[in-house]
Amino acid sequence: MGIEYRNDYIILINPYPIFDKHLTLPSLSHSPQLIAGRFTDMLELTKQLSEYSLFYNGPNCGASAPDHFHFQAGNKGFMPIEDEFQKAEKELLSSLQGCNTYALNHGFRKVLVLCGSDSLKLNMLFNHIMKIFSSYLPADPEPMINIISLWQDEEWSIFVFPRQKHRPDQYFLSAKEQILLSPASVDFGGMLITPRQEDYEKLNKETIKDIFEQLSLEDKIWEAIKNELRD
């Protein structure tokens, strides 16, 4: 059993949790895993589930069900990036009508952070960013992204991770060298989830750095995107 939300989604307990409190929020109607037209839903759900971080994985970006639309949510405080953002050096790219766009480039991955309290303006900003992404990112069928959304202190903080690749080379190596790590939002948020103990034991700082550098954008593309977003 679950809780229906607005006749559009059903809120379920995730049967394979990685958080202390882990929810799955699939669409009641069958539709593909595409964020277009659903970002405002993400904002509304984030505000309603304010004790949780909501997240979205693109269809080739770690989605557990790439053929049926869903969000997931986990209790706040689990993913390190939630606290890192407050402490990290941030590059303010734009400040338009109460919505700020920041760039973070640390911890081996690139991320844009959108902050604001007006959902309509945030939606317009997000659509603008996705249009820019479409010129630079692989699109199959949408630009490759992962998203984490928080509601805190009466505003949203939206972490958008653009990427250029689905899985790292290590995923496809022979048995002894193979690492079955296919990063999605939670991994980009700083908490790596490995399905096997042997994968965990193969990880070190250099390997993690290499994995995220493969998946995240090249510096040249990242700088071009930031330039398009600057005031």
Short mmCIF file of C-alpha atoms in Angstrom, two decimals:
data_model
loop_
_atom_site.label_atom_id
_atom_site.label_comp_id
_atom_site.label_asym_id
_atom_site.label_seq_id
_atom_site.Cartn_x
_atom_site.Cartn_y
_atom_site.Cartn_z
CA MET A 1 0.00 0.00 0.00
CA GLY A 2 1.06 3.57 -0.62
CA ILE A 3 -0.12 7.16 -0.36
CA GLU A 4 -1.46 8.76 -3.52
CA TYR A 5 -0.29 12.28 -4.22
CA ARG A 6 -2.47 14.52 -6.41
CA ASN A 7 -3.62 11.53 -8.48
CA ASP A 8 -0.22 11.69 -10.20
CA TYR A 9 2.17 9.75 -7.94
CA ILE A 10 2.09 7.09 -5.27
CA ILE A 11 4.48 7.31 -2.33
CA LEU A 12 5.92 3.91 -1.43
CA ILE A 13 8.52 2.56 0.97
CA ASN A 14 11.56 1.50 -1.05
CA PRO A 15 11.93 -2.30 -0.74
CA TYR A 16 15.74 -2.06 -1.00
CA PRO A 17 16.58 0.96 1.16
CA ILE A 18 19.95 2.65 1.35
CA PHE A 19 18.67 5.42 3.66
CA ASP A 20 17.17 4.95 7.14
CA LYS A 21 14.00 6.31 5.53
CA HIS A 22 13.85 5.64 1.80
CA LEU A 23 10.83 6.31 -0.41
CA THR A 24 10.06 5.66 -4.07
CA LEU A 25 7.54 7.91 -5.82
CA PRO A 26 6.49 6.41 -9.17
CA SER A 27 4.03 8.02 -11.53
CA LEU A 28 0.59 6.43 -11.48
CA SER A 29 0.48 6.58 -15.27
CA HIS A 30 3.08 4.82 -17.38
CA SER A 31 5.47 7.36 -18.84
CA PRO A 32 9.21 7.41 -19.57
CA GLN A 33 11.86 8.57 -17.14
CA LEU A 34 12.16 12.16 -18.39
CA ILE A 35 12.24 15.27 -16.20
CA ALA A 36 10.61 17.53 -18.84
CA GLY A 37 7.28 18.78 -17.50
CA ARG A 38 7.89 17.31 -14.04
CA PHE A 39 10.36 19.69 -12.42
CA THR A 40 7.58 21.66 -10.70
CA ASP A 41 6.29 18.34 -9.33
CA MET A 42 9.76 17.73 -7.92
CA LEU A 43 9.71 21.12 -6.21
CA GLU A 44 6.25 20.57 -4.74
CA LEU A 45 7.09 17.09 -3.48
CA THR A 46 10.34 18.35 -1.98
CA LYS A 47 8.45 21.00 -0.01
CA GLN A 48 5.78 18.54 1.12
CA LEU A 49 8.42 15.99 2.17
CA SER A 50 10.63 18.58 3.84
CA GLU A 51 12.37 16.03 6.09
CA TYR A 52 13.66 14.27 2.97
CA SER A 53 16.01 14.94 0.09
CA LEU A 54 14.24 14.21 -3.18
CA PHE A 55 16.28 12.96 -6.11
CA TYR A 56 15.95 12.17 -9.80
CA ASN A 57 18.14 9.91 -11.90
CA GLY A 58 18.01 10.28 -15.66
CA PRO A 59 17.22 7.18 -17.76
CA ASN A 60 20.92 6.53 -18.45
CA CYS A 61 22.18 8.04 -15.22
CA GLY A 62 21.51 5.33 -12.67
CA ALA A 63 17.71 5.18 -12.75
CA SER A 64 16.49 1.95 -11.15
CA ALA A 65 13.53 1.82 -13.56
CA PRO A 66 14.54 3.74 -16.69
CA ASP A 67 11.30 2.90 -18.51
CA HIS A 68 8.84 4.25 -15.89
CA PHE A 69 8.90 7.71 -14.34
CA HIS A 70 9.76 7.97 -10.64
CA PHE A 71 11.47 10.09 -8.05
CA GLN A 72 13.12 8.80 -4.90
CA ALA A 73 13.50 10.40 -1.47
CA GLY A 74 15.75 9.75 1.50
CA ASN A 75 16.10 11.31 4.92
CA LYS A 76 18.14 14.50 5.03
CA GLY A 77 21.68 14.39 6.35
CA PHE A 78 22.72 11.19 4.60
CA MET A 79 24.43 12.72 1.57
CA PRO A 80 27.55 14.76 2.38
CA ILE A 81 26.90 17.39 -0.29
CA GLU A 82 23.98 18.75 1.75
CA ASP A 83 26.45 20.12 4.32
CA GLU A 84 29.34 20.62 1.91
CA PHE A 85 27.39 23.23 -0.03
CA GLN A 86 27.11 25.46 3.02
CA LYS A 87 30.86 25.32 3.66
CA ALA A 88 32.33 25.10 0.17
CA GLU A 89 33.57 27.96 -1.95
CA LYS A 90 30.80 28.81 -4.39
CA GLU A 91 30.94 30.66 -7.67
CA LEU A 92 27.84 32.79 -8.15
CA LEU A 93 26.98 32.64 -11.84
CA SER A 94 23.71 34.55 -11.84
CA SER A 95 21.18 36.19 -9.55
CA LEU A 96 17.89 36.79 -11.32
CA GLN A 97 14.59 37.69 -9.65
CA GLY A 98 15.49 36.04 -6.38
CA CYS A 99 16.95 32.86 -7.91
CA ASN A 100 20.67 32.29 -7.52
CA THR A 101 22.74 29.90 -9.61
CA TYR A 102 26.03 28.68 -8.17
CA ALA A 103 28.76 26.45 -9.55
CA LEU A 104 30.73 24.02 -7.42
CA ASN A 105 33.77 22.26 -8.77
CA HIS A 106 35.16 20.13 -5.99
CA GLY A 107 35.18 16.54 -4.88
CA PHE A 108 35.87 15.24 -8.42
CA ARG A 109 32.47 16.22 -9.86
CA LYS A 110 30.83 19.33 -11.29
CA VAL A 111 27.51 20.63 -9.99
CA LEU A 112 25.18 23.57 -10.47
CA VAL A 113 23.13 24.65 -7.45
CA LEU A 114 19.89 26.59 -7.91
CA CYS A 115 18.54 28.40 -4.85
CA GLY A 116 15.26 30.28 -4.51
CA SER A 117 11.80 30.43 -2.99
CA ASP A 118 9.70 30.99 -6.14
CA SER A 119 8.85 27.69 -7.83
CA LEU A 120 7.76 29.30 -11.12
CA LYS A 121 11.02 31.22 -11.47
CA LEU A 122 13.05 28.15 -10.52
CA ASN A 123 11.21 26.16 -13.16
CA MET A 124 12.00 28.78 -15.81
CA LEU A 125 15.64 28.78 -14.72
CA PHE A 126 15.82 24.99 -14.83
CA ASN A 127 14.31 24.89 -18.33
CA HIS A 128 16.86 27.48 -19.46
CA ILE A 129 19.68 25.36 -18.05
CA MET A 130 18.37 22.22 -19.75
CA LYS A 131 18.27 24.09 -23.05
CA ILE A 132 21.93 25.02 -22.58
CA PHE A 133 22.78 21.45 -21.57
CA SER A 134 21.22 20.15 -24.78
CA SER A 135 24.00 21.86 -26.73
CA TYR A 136 26.78 20.25 -24.71
CA LEU A 137 25.66 16.97 -23.12
CA PRO A 138 24.83 13.56 -24.56
CA ALA A 139 21.04 13.36 -24.95
CA ASP A 140 19.50 9.91 -24.98
CA PRO A 141 16.76 11.07 -24.94
CA GLU A 142 17.42 14.00 -22.54
CA PRO A 143 20.69 15.64 -21.44
CA MET A 144 22.38 13.34 -18.94
CA ILE A 145 21.73 14.65 -15.42
CA ASN A 146 21.15 13.71 -11.82
CA ILE A 147 19.23 16.02 -9.47
CA ILE A 148 18.99 16.34 -5.69
CA SER A 149 16.38 18.71 -4.23
CA LEU A 150 16.07 20.08 -0.67
CA TRP A 151 13.62 22.43 1.06
CA GLN A 152 15.26 24.26 3.93
CA ASP A 153 15.01 27.73 5.51
CA GLU A 154 12.00 28.54 3.33
CA GLU A 155 13.74 27.96 0.02
CA TRP A 156 14.77 25.21 -2.36
CA SER A 157 18.32 24.12 -3.01
CA ILE A 158 18.56 22.12 -6.24
CA PHE A 159 21.79 20.27 -7.07
CA VAL A 160 22.09 19.49 -10.78
CA PHE A 161 24.91 17.16 -11.83
CA PRO A 162 25.57 17.20 -15.59
CA ARG A 163 27.42 14.19 -16.91
CA GLN A 164 28.91 12.84 -20.13
CA LYS A 165 28.84 9.10 -19.51
CA HIS A 166 26.59 6.43 -17.98
CA ARG A 167 29.13 4.05 -16.44
CA PRO A 168 32.89 4.18 -15.83
CA ASP A 169 35.36 1.91 -17.60
CA GLN A 170 35.87 -0.06 -14.38
CA TYR A 171 32.32 -1.38 -14.67
CA PHE A 172 33.25 -3.35 -17.80
CA LEU A 173 36.62 -4.78 -16.79
CA SER A 174 37.30 -8.47 -16.28
CA ALA A 175 36.26 -10.09 -13.02
CA LYS A 176 39.34 -9.36 -10.92
CA GLU A 177 39.52 -5.69 -11.91
CA GLN A 178 35.80 -5.06 -12.28
CA ILE A 179 34.07 -2.56 -9.99
CA LEU A 180 30.28 -2.65 -10.22
CA LEU A 181 29.78 1.01 -9.38
CA SER A 182 27.26 2.83 -11.56
CA PRO A 183 26.96 6.25 -9.90
CA ALA A 184 23.58 7.92 -9.60
CA SER A 185 22.34 10.90 -7.55
CA VAL A 186 23.26 9.49 -4.15
CA ASP A 187 26.80 8.70 -5.32
CA PHE A 188 27.18 12.16 -6.84
CA GLY A 189 25.89 13.45 -3.51
CA GLY A 190 28.93 11.92 -1.87
CA MET A 191 27.73 8.53 -0.61
CA LEU A 192 29.02 5.70 -2.81
CA ILE A 193 26.83 2.60 -2.98
CA THR A 194 28.50 -0.64 -4.07
CA PRO A 195 26.47 -3.85 -4.59
CA ARG A 196 29.29 -6.18 -3.51
CA GLN A 197 31.86 -6.08 -0.74
CA GLU A 198 34.61 -6.81 -3.25
CA ASP A 199 33.72 -3.63 -5.14
CA TYR A 200 33.95 -1.60 -1.95
CA GLU A 201 37.33 -3.08 -1.11
CA LYS A 202 38.75 -2.08 -4.51
CA LEU A 203 37.93 1.59 -4.03
CA ASN A 204 40.49 4.19 -3.03
CA LYS A 205 40.85 7.93 -3.53
CA GLU A 206 42.56 7.60 -6.91
CA THR A 207 39.96 5.15 -8.27
CA ILE A 208 37.04 7.27 -7.06
CA LYS A 209 38.61 10.37 -8.61
CA ASP A 210 39.08 8.55 -11.91
CA ILE A 211 35.49 7.26 -11.94
CA PHE A 212 33.94 10.68 -11.40
CA GLU A 213 36.27 12.38 -13.85
CA GLN A 214 35.07 9.91 -16.49
CA LEU A 215 31.41 10.65 -15.75
CA SER A 216 31.56 14.39 -15.09
CA LEU A 217 32.08 17.03 -17.74
CA GLU A 218 35.43 17.95 -19.18
CA ASP A 219 36.73 21.29 -17.92
CA LYS A 220 36.38 22.96 -21.33
CA ILE A 221 32.68 22.06 -21.60
CA TRP A 222 32.04 22.98 -17.98
CA GLU A 223 33.54 26.44 -18.48
CA ALA A 224 31.47 26.96 -21.64
CA ILE A 225 28.26 26.11 -19.77
CA LYS A 226 29.15 28.42 -16.89
CA ASN A 227 29.86 31.25 -19.33
CA GLU A 228 26.39 30.88 -20.83
CA LEU A 229 24.83 31.07 -17.37
CA ARG A 230 26.68 34.15 -16.17
CA ASP A 231 24.76 37.42 -15.86
#
